[in-house]
Amino acid sequence: MAIHATSSSMKSRRKNLNECGMAIFSLEAKARGSYAKTIKFNTYELAEILLVDGCFIIELLLRFSGMHFEDDSDLIFRNAWMIPTLRHDLGLLENQIPFFVLDHLLEICVPLKP
């Protein structure tokens, strides 16, 4: 039973990741146009950066808001210095991700229930 639940959960996560990846590819040109400077990354590289960083930011915000369970092994919340460091890094101009990218990823990862 537990193996089935784990397998089902992994399939669901894989499906969400695939959906997020496809969404990012569809937003890549718009995201690229949001930056003042020319982006040196190709389509796949930029999409990967937006996907990984965007998912990390969403996961961080969900954990910080208490919507996701955190445990003692959580490397981010276990270290007192991590949140101020992340807050600083997220504020750096070169680390900015267009809000519409985060909004779209959030809609996929945490759909609103009617």
Short mmCIF file of N, CA and C in Angstrom, two decimals:
data_model
loop_
_atom_site.label_atom_id
_atom_site.label_comp_id
_atom_site.label_asym_id
_atom_site.label_seq_id
_atom_site.Cartn_x
_atom_site.Cartn_y
_atom_site.Cartn_z
N MET A 1 0.82 -1.19 0.00
CA MET A 1 0.00 0.00 0.00
C MET A 1 0.86 1.26 0.00
N ALA A 2 1.87 1.30 0.89
CA ALA A 2 2.75 2.47 0.96
C ALA A 2 3.55 2.63 -0.32
N ILE A 3 3.98 1.51 -0.90
CA ILE A 3 4.74 1.58 -2.15
C ILE A 3 3.87 2.14 -3.26
N HIS A 4 2.61 1.72 -3.31
CA HIS A 4 1.69 2.23 -4.31
C HIS A 4 1.49 3.74 -4.13
N ALA A 5 1.32 4.18 -2.89
CA ALA A 5 1.12 5.60 -2.61
C ALA A 5 2.36 6.40 -3.02
N THR A 6 3.54 5.87 -2.71
CA THR A 6 4.78 6.54 -3.08
C THR A 6 4.92 6.61 -4.59
N SER A 7 4.63 5.51 -5.27
CA SER A 7 4.71 5.47 -6.73
C SER A 7 3.73 6.46 -7.34
N SER A 8 2.53 6.52 -6.81
CA SER A 8 1.52 7.45 -7.29
C SER A 8 1.97 8.89 -7.08
N SER A 9 2.54 9.16 -5.92
CA SER A 9 3.03 10.50 -5.61
C SER A 9 4.16 10.90 -6.56
N MET A 10 5.07 9.96 -6.84
CA MET A 10 6.17 10.24 -7.75
C MET A 10 5.67 10.51 -9.16
N LYS A 11 4.66 9.75 -9.61
CA LYS A 11 4.09 9.98 -10.93
C LYS A 11 3.44 11.35 -10.99
N SER A 12 2.76 11.74 -9.93
CA SER A 12 2.11 13.04 -9.87
C SER A 12 3.15 14.16 -9.92
N ARG A 13 4.24 14.00 -9.17
CA ARG A 13 5.30 15.00 -9.19
C ARG A 13 5.95 15.10 -10.56
N ARG A 14 6.19 13.95 -11.18
CA ARG A 14 6.79 13.93 -12.52
C ARG A 14 5.86 14.63 -13.51
N LYS A 15 4.55 14.38 -13.38
CA LYS A 15 3.57 15.02 -14.26
C LYS A 15 3.61 16.53 -14.05
N ASN A 16 3.64 16.98 -12.78
CA ASN A 16 3.71 18.41 -12.50
C ASN A 16 4.99 19.02 -13.05
N LEU A 17 6.12 18.31 -12.89
CA LEU A 17 7.39 18.82 -13.39
C LEU A 17 7.35 18.94 -14.91
N ASN A 18 6.82 17.95 -15.58
CA ASN A 18 6.69 18.02 -17.05
C ASN A 18 5.79 19.17 -17.46
N GLU A 19 4.69 19.35 -16.75
CA GLU A 19 3.76 20.44 -17.05
C GLU A 19 4.43 21.79 -16.82
N CYS A 20 5.19 21.90 -15.73
CA CYS A 20 5.92 23.14 -15.44
C CYS A 20 6.95 23.42 -16.53
N GLY A 21 7.68 22.38 -16.94
CA GLY A 21 8.68 22.55 -17.99
C GLY A 21 8.07 23.03 -19.29
N MET A 22 6.95 22.44 -19.67
CA MET A 22 6.28 22.86 -20.90
C MET A 22 5.77 24.29 -20.79
N ALA A 23 5.27 24.65 -19.61
CA ALA A 23 4.79 26.01 -19.40
C ALA A 23 5.93 27.02 -19.52
N ILE A 24 7.07 26.68 -18.96
CA ILE A 24 8.23 27.58 -19.02
C ILE A 24 8.67 27.76 -20.47
N PHE A 25 8.71 26.67 -21.24
CA PHE A 25 9.08 26.81 -22.65
C PHE A 25 8.13 27.74 -23.38
N SER A 26 6.84 27.67 -23.05
CA SER A 26 5.88 28.54 -23.73
C SER A 26 6.03 30.01 -23.30
N LEU A 27 6.62 30.25 -22.13
CA LEU A 27 6.80 31.61 -21.62
C LEU A 27 8.21 32.15 -21.85
N GLU A 28 9.10 31.32 -22.38
CA GLU A 28 10.52 31.69 -22.48
C GLU A 28 10.74 32.98 -23.25
N ALA A 29 10.14 33.14 -24.41
CA ALA A 29 10.34 34.34 -25.22
C ALA A 29 9.84 35.59 -24.50
N LYS A 30 8.69 35.47 -23.86
CA LYS A 30 8.14 36.60 -23.11
C LYS A 30 9.05 36.93 -21.92
N ALA A 31 9.54 35.91 -21.24
CA ALA A 31 10.44 36.12 -20.11
C ALA A 31 11.74 36.77 -20.59
N ARG A 32 12.28 36.29 -21.69
CA ARG A 32 13.52 36.84 -22.25
C ARG A 32 13.33 38.33 -22.55
N GLY A 33 12.17 38.69 -23.07
CA GLY A 33 11.88 40.08 -23.39
C GLY A 33 11.68 40.97 -22.18
N SER A 34 11.56 40.38 -21.00
CA SER A 34 11.35 41.15 -19.77
C SER A 34 12.64 41.73 -19.21
N TYR A 35 13.76 41.25 -19.69
CA TYR A 35 15.05 41.70 -19.17
C TYR A 35 15.59 42.85 -20.01
N ALA A 36 16.19 43.84 -19.35
CA ALA A 36 16.74 45.00 -20.05
C ALA A 36 17.96 44.62 -20.87
N LYS A 37 18.79 43.73 -20.34
CA LYS A 37 20.00 43.32 -21.04
C LYS A 37 19.73 42.06 -21.86
N THR A 38 20.56 41.85 -22.86
CA THR A 38 20.47 40.64 -23.68
C THR A 38 20.86 39.43 -22.84
N ILE A 39 20.05 38.39 -22.89
CA ILE A 39 20.31 37.16 -22.15
C ILE A 39 21.24 36.29 -22.98
N LYS A 40 22.34 35.85 -22.38
CA LYS A 40 23.34 35.07 -23.12
C LYS A 40 22.99 33.59 -23.24
N PHE A 41 21.98 33.14 -22.53
CA PHE A 41 21.62 31.73 -22.53
C PHE A 41 20.73 31.40 -23.73
N ASN A 42 20.85 30.17 -24.24
CA ASN A 42 19.94 29.75 -25.30
C ASN A 42 18.57 29.42 -24.68
N THR A 43 17.62 29.07 -25.51
CA THR A 43 16.25 28.81 -25.06
C THR A 43 16.20 27.75 -23.96
N TYR A 44 16.90 26.65 -24.17
CA TYR A 44 16.85 25.55 -23.20
C TYR A 44 17.52 25.93 -21.88
N GLU A 45 18.64 26.64 -21.97
CA GLU A 45 19.35 27.04 -20.75
C GLU A 45 18.50 28.02 -19.93
N LEU A 46 17.92 29.01 -20.61
CA LEU A 46 17.09 29.98 -19.89
C LEU A 46 15.86 29.30 -19.30
N ALA A 47 15.23 28.42 -20.06
CA ALA A 47 14.05 27.70 -19.55
C ALA A 47 14.41 26.88 -18.32
N GLU A 48 15.57 26.23 -18.35
CA GLU A 48 15.99 25.43 -17.20
C GLU A 48 16.23 26.30 -15.97
N ILE A 49 16.88 27.44 -16.17
CA ILE A 49 17.13 28.36 -15.06
C ILE A 49 15.80 28.86 -14.48
N LEU A 50 14.89 29.28 -15.34
CA LEU A 50 13.59 29.77 -14.88
C LEU A 50 12.82 28.67 -14.15
N LEU A 51 12.88 27.45 -14.66
CA LEU A 51 12.16 26.34 -14.03
C LEU A 51 12.73 26.02 -12.65
N VAL A 52 14.03 25.81 -12.58
CA VAL A 52 14.66 25.42 -11.31
C VAL A 52 14.53 26.54 -10.28
N ASP A 53 14.90 27.76 -10.67
CA ASP A 53 14.83 28.87 -9.73
C ASP A 53 13.39 29.19 -9.34
N GLY A 54 12.49 29.15 -10.32
CA GLY A 54 11.08 29.43 -10.03
C GLY A 54 10.48 28.42 -9.08
N CYS A 55 10.75 27.14 -9.30
CA CYS A 55 10.24 26.10 -8.40
C CYS A 55 10.85 26.24 -7.01
N PHE A 56 12.13 26.59 -6.94
CA PHE A 56 12.77 26.79 -5.65
C PHE A 56 12.11 27.93 -4.89
N ILE A 57 11.87 29.04 -5.56
CA ILE A 57 11.25 30.20 -4.91
C ILE A 57 9.85 29.85 -4.42
N ILE A 58 9.07 29.17 -5.24
CA ILE A 58 7.72 28.78 -4.83
C ILE A 58 7.77 27.84 -3.62
N GLU A 59 8.64 26.85 -3.67
CA GLU A 59 8.78 25.92 -2.54
C GLU A 59 9.20 26.67 -1.28
N LEU A 60 10.13 27.61 -1.42
CA LEU A 60 10.58 28.40 -0.28
C LEU A 60 9.43 29.20 0.32
N LEU A 61 8.66 29.86 -0.52
CA LEU A 61 7.54 30.67 -0.03
C LEU A 61 6.46 29.80 0.61
N LEU A 62 6.18 28.65 0.02
CA LEU A 62 5.18 27.75 0.59
C LEU A 62 5.62 27.23 1.96
N ARG A 63 6.89 26.87 2.07
CA ARG A 63 7.39 26.40 3.36
C ARG A 63 7.38 27.52 4.39
N PHE A 64 7.79 28.70 3.97
CA PHE A 64 7.84 29.84 4.88
C PHE A 64 6.44 30.23 5.35
N SER A 65 5.45 30.04 4.49
CA SER A 65 4.07 30.38 4.85
C SER A 65 3.42 29.31 5.72
N GLY A 66 4.08 28.16 5.82
CA GLY A 66 3.52 27.07 6.62
C GLY A 66 2.58 26.17 5.85
N MET A 67 2.43 26.39 4.55
CA MET A 67 1.53 25.55 3.75
C MET A 67 2.10 24.17 3.49
N HIS A 68 3.41 24.04 3.58
CA HIS A 68 4.06 22.75 3.38
C HIS A 68 4.74 22.33 4.67
N PHE A 69 4.70 21.04 4.94
CA PHE A 69 5.30 20.49 6.14
C PHE A 69 6.81 20.66 6.10
N GLU A 70 7.38 21.07 7.20
CA GLU A 70 8.83 21.13 7.32
C GLU A 70 9.24 20.23 8.47
N ASP A 71 10.41 19.64 8.36
CA ASP A 71 10.88 18.76 9.42
C ASP A 71 12.29 19.15 9.84
N ASP A 72 12.82 18.43 10.80
CA ASP A 72 14.13 18.76 11.34
C ASP A 72 15.25 18.59 10.33
N SER A 73 15.02 17.84 9.28
CA SER A 73 16.06 17.65 8.27
C SER A 73 16.02 18.72 7.18
N ASP A 74 15.10 19.66 7.28
CA ASP A 74 14.96 20.72 6.29
C ASP A 74 16.19 21.63 6.36
N LEU A 75 17.01 21.60 5.33
CA LEU A 75 18.27 22.35 5.34
C LEU A 75 18.08 23.86 5.32
N ILE A 76 16.97 24.31 4.81
CA ILE A 76 16.74 25.75 4.75
C ILE A 76 16.29 26.30 6.10
N PHE A 77 15.28 25.71 6.68
CA PHE A 77 14.74 26.24 7.92
C PHE A 77 15.51 25.79 9.16
N ARG A 78 16.36 24.81 9.01
CA ARG A 78 17.15 24.33 10.14
C ARG A 78 18.29 25.30 10.46
N ASN A 79 18.78 26.02 9.47
CA ASN A 79 19.90 26.94 9.64
C ASN A 79 19.40 28.37 9.80
N ALA A 80 19.73 28.98 10.93
CA ALA A 80 19.24 30.33 11.23
C ALA A 80 19.74 31.37 10.22
N TRP A 81 20.89 31.16 9.64
CA TRP A 81 21.47 32.13 8.71
C TRP A 81 20.92 32.00 7.29
N MET A 82 20.22 30.92 7.00
CA MET A 82 19.81 30.66 5.62
C MET A 82 18.75 31.64 5.11
N ILE A 83 17.73 31.93 5.89
CA ILE A 83 16.65 32.81 5.43
C ILE A 83 17.17 34.21 5.12
N PRO A 84 17.95 34.85 6.01
CA PRO A 84 18.49 36.17 5.65
C PRO A 84 19.37 36.13 4.39
N THR A 85 20.12 35.06 4.22
CA THR A 85 20.96 34.92 3.03
C THR A 85 20.10 34.79 1.78
N LEU A 86 19.07 33.96 1.86
CA LEU A 86 18.17 33.80 0.71
C LEU A 86 17.42 35.10 0.41
N ARG A 87 16.99 35.80 1.44
CA ARG A 87 16.29 37.07 1.25
C ARG A 87 17.20 38.04 0.48
N HIS A 88 18.46 38.09 0.87
CA HIS A 88 19.42 38.95 0.18
C HIS A 88 19.59 38.52 -1.28
N ASP A 89 19.81 37.23 -1.49
CA ASP A 89 20.01 36.71 -2.85
C ASP A 89 18.80 36.95 -3.75
N LEU A 90 17.61 36.77 -3.20
CA LEU A 90 16.39 36.98 -4.00
C LEU A 90 16.21 38.44 -4.38
N GLY A 91 16.78 39.34 -3.59
CA GLY A 91 16.67 40.76 -3.89
C GLY A 91 17.66 41.28 -4.91
N LEU A 92 18.67 40.48 -5.22
CA LEU A 92 19.67 40.91 -6.20
C LEU A 92 19.05 41.01 -7.58
N LEU A 93 19.36 42.07 -8.29
CA LEU A 93 18.78 42.31 -9.60
C LEU A 93 19.04 41.16 -10.57
N GLU A 94 20.24 40.59 -10.52
CA GLU A 94 20.57 39.51 -11.46
C GLU A 94 19.84 38.21 -11.15
N ASN A 95 19.17 38.13 -10.01
CA ASN A 95 18.45 36.92 -9.64
C ASN A 95 16.94 37.05 -9.83
N GLN A 96 16.51 38.11 -10.47
CA GLN A 96 15.08 38.35 -10.62
C GLN A 96 14.47 37.45 -11.70
N ILE A 97 13.30 36.94 -11.40
CA ILE A 97 12.51 36.15 -12.35
C ILE A 97 11.21 36.91 -12.57
N PRO A 98 10.76 37.05 -13.81
CA PRO A 98 9.50 37.75 -14.04
C PRO A 98 8.37 37.13 -13.21
N PHE A 99 7.54 37.99 -12.64
CA PHE A 99 6.48 37.53 -11.76
C PHE A 99 5.52 36.59 -12.48
N PHE A 100 5.24 36.86 -13.74
CA PHE A 100 4.28 36.00 -14.46
C PHE A 100 4.78 34.57 -14.56
N VAL A 101 6.10 34.36 -14.55
CA VAL A 101 6.64 33.00 -14.56
C VAL A 101 6.31 32.31 -13.24
N LEU A 102 6.57 33.01 -12.13
CA LEU A 102 6.25 32.44 -10.81
C LEU A 102 4.76 32.19 -10.67
N ASP A 103 3.96 33.13 -11.13
CA ASP A 103 2.51 33.00 -11.04
C ASP A 103 2.02 31.77 -11.81
N HIS A 104 2.56 31.57 -13.00
CA HIS A 104 2.16 30.41 -13.81
C HIS A 104 2.59 29.10 -13.16
N LEU A 105 3.81 29.05 -12.65
CA LEU A 105 4.28 27.85 -11.96
C LEU A 105 3.43 27.55 -10.73
N LEU A 106 3.08 28.60 -10.00
CA LEU A 106 2.26 28.42 -8.80
C LEU A 106 0.89 27.85 -9.16
N GLU A 107 0.30 28.32 -10.25
CA GLU A 107 -1.00 27.79 -10.68
C GLU A 107 -0.93 26.29 -10.98
N ILE A 108 0.21 25.85 -11.50
CA ILE A 108 0.38 24.43 -11.81
C ILE A 108 0.63 23.62 -10.55
N CYS A 109 1.52 24.13 -9.70
CA CYS A 109 1.94 23.38 -8.51
C CYS A 109 0.92 23.39 -7.38
N VAL A 110 0.21 24.50 -7.24
CA VAL A 110 -0.77 24.63 -6.16
C VAL A 110 -2.05 25.19 -6.75
N PRO A 111 -2.80 24.34 -7.46
CA PRO A 111 -4.04 24.84 -8.08
C PRO A 111 -5.05 25.26 -7.02
N LEU A 112 -5.73 26.35 -7.31
CA LEU A 112 -6.78 26.82 -6.39
C LEU A 112 -7.97 25.89 -6.50
N LYS A 113 -8.52 25.56 -5.35
CA LYS A 113 -9.71 24.70 -5.34
C LYS A 113 -10.95 25.58 -5.44
N PRO A 114 -11.90 25.21 -6.32
CA PRO A 114 -13.11 26.03 -6.48
C PRO A 114 -13.98 26.03 -5.25
#
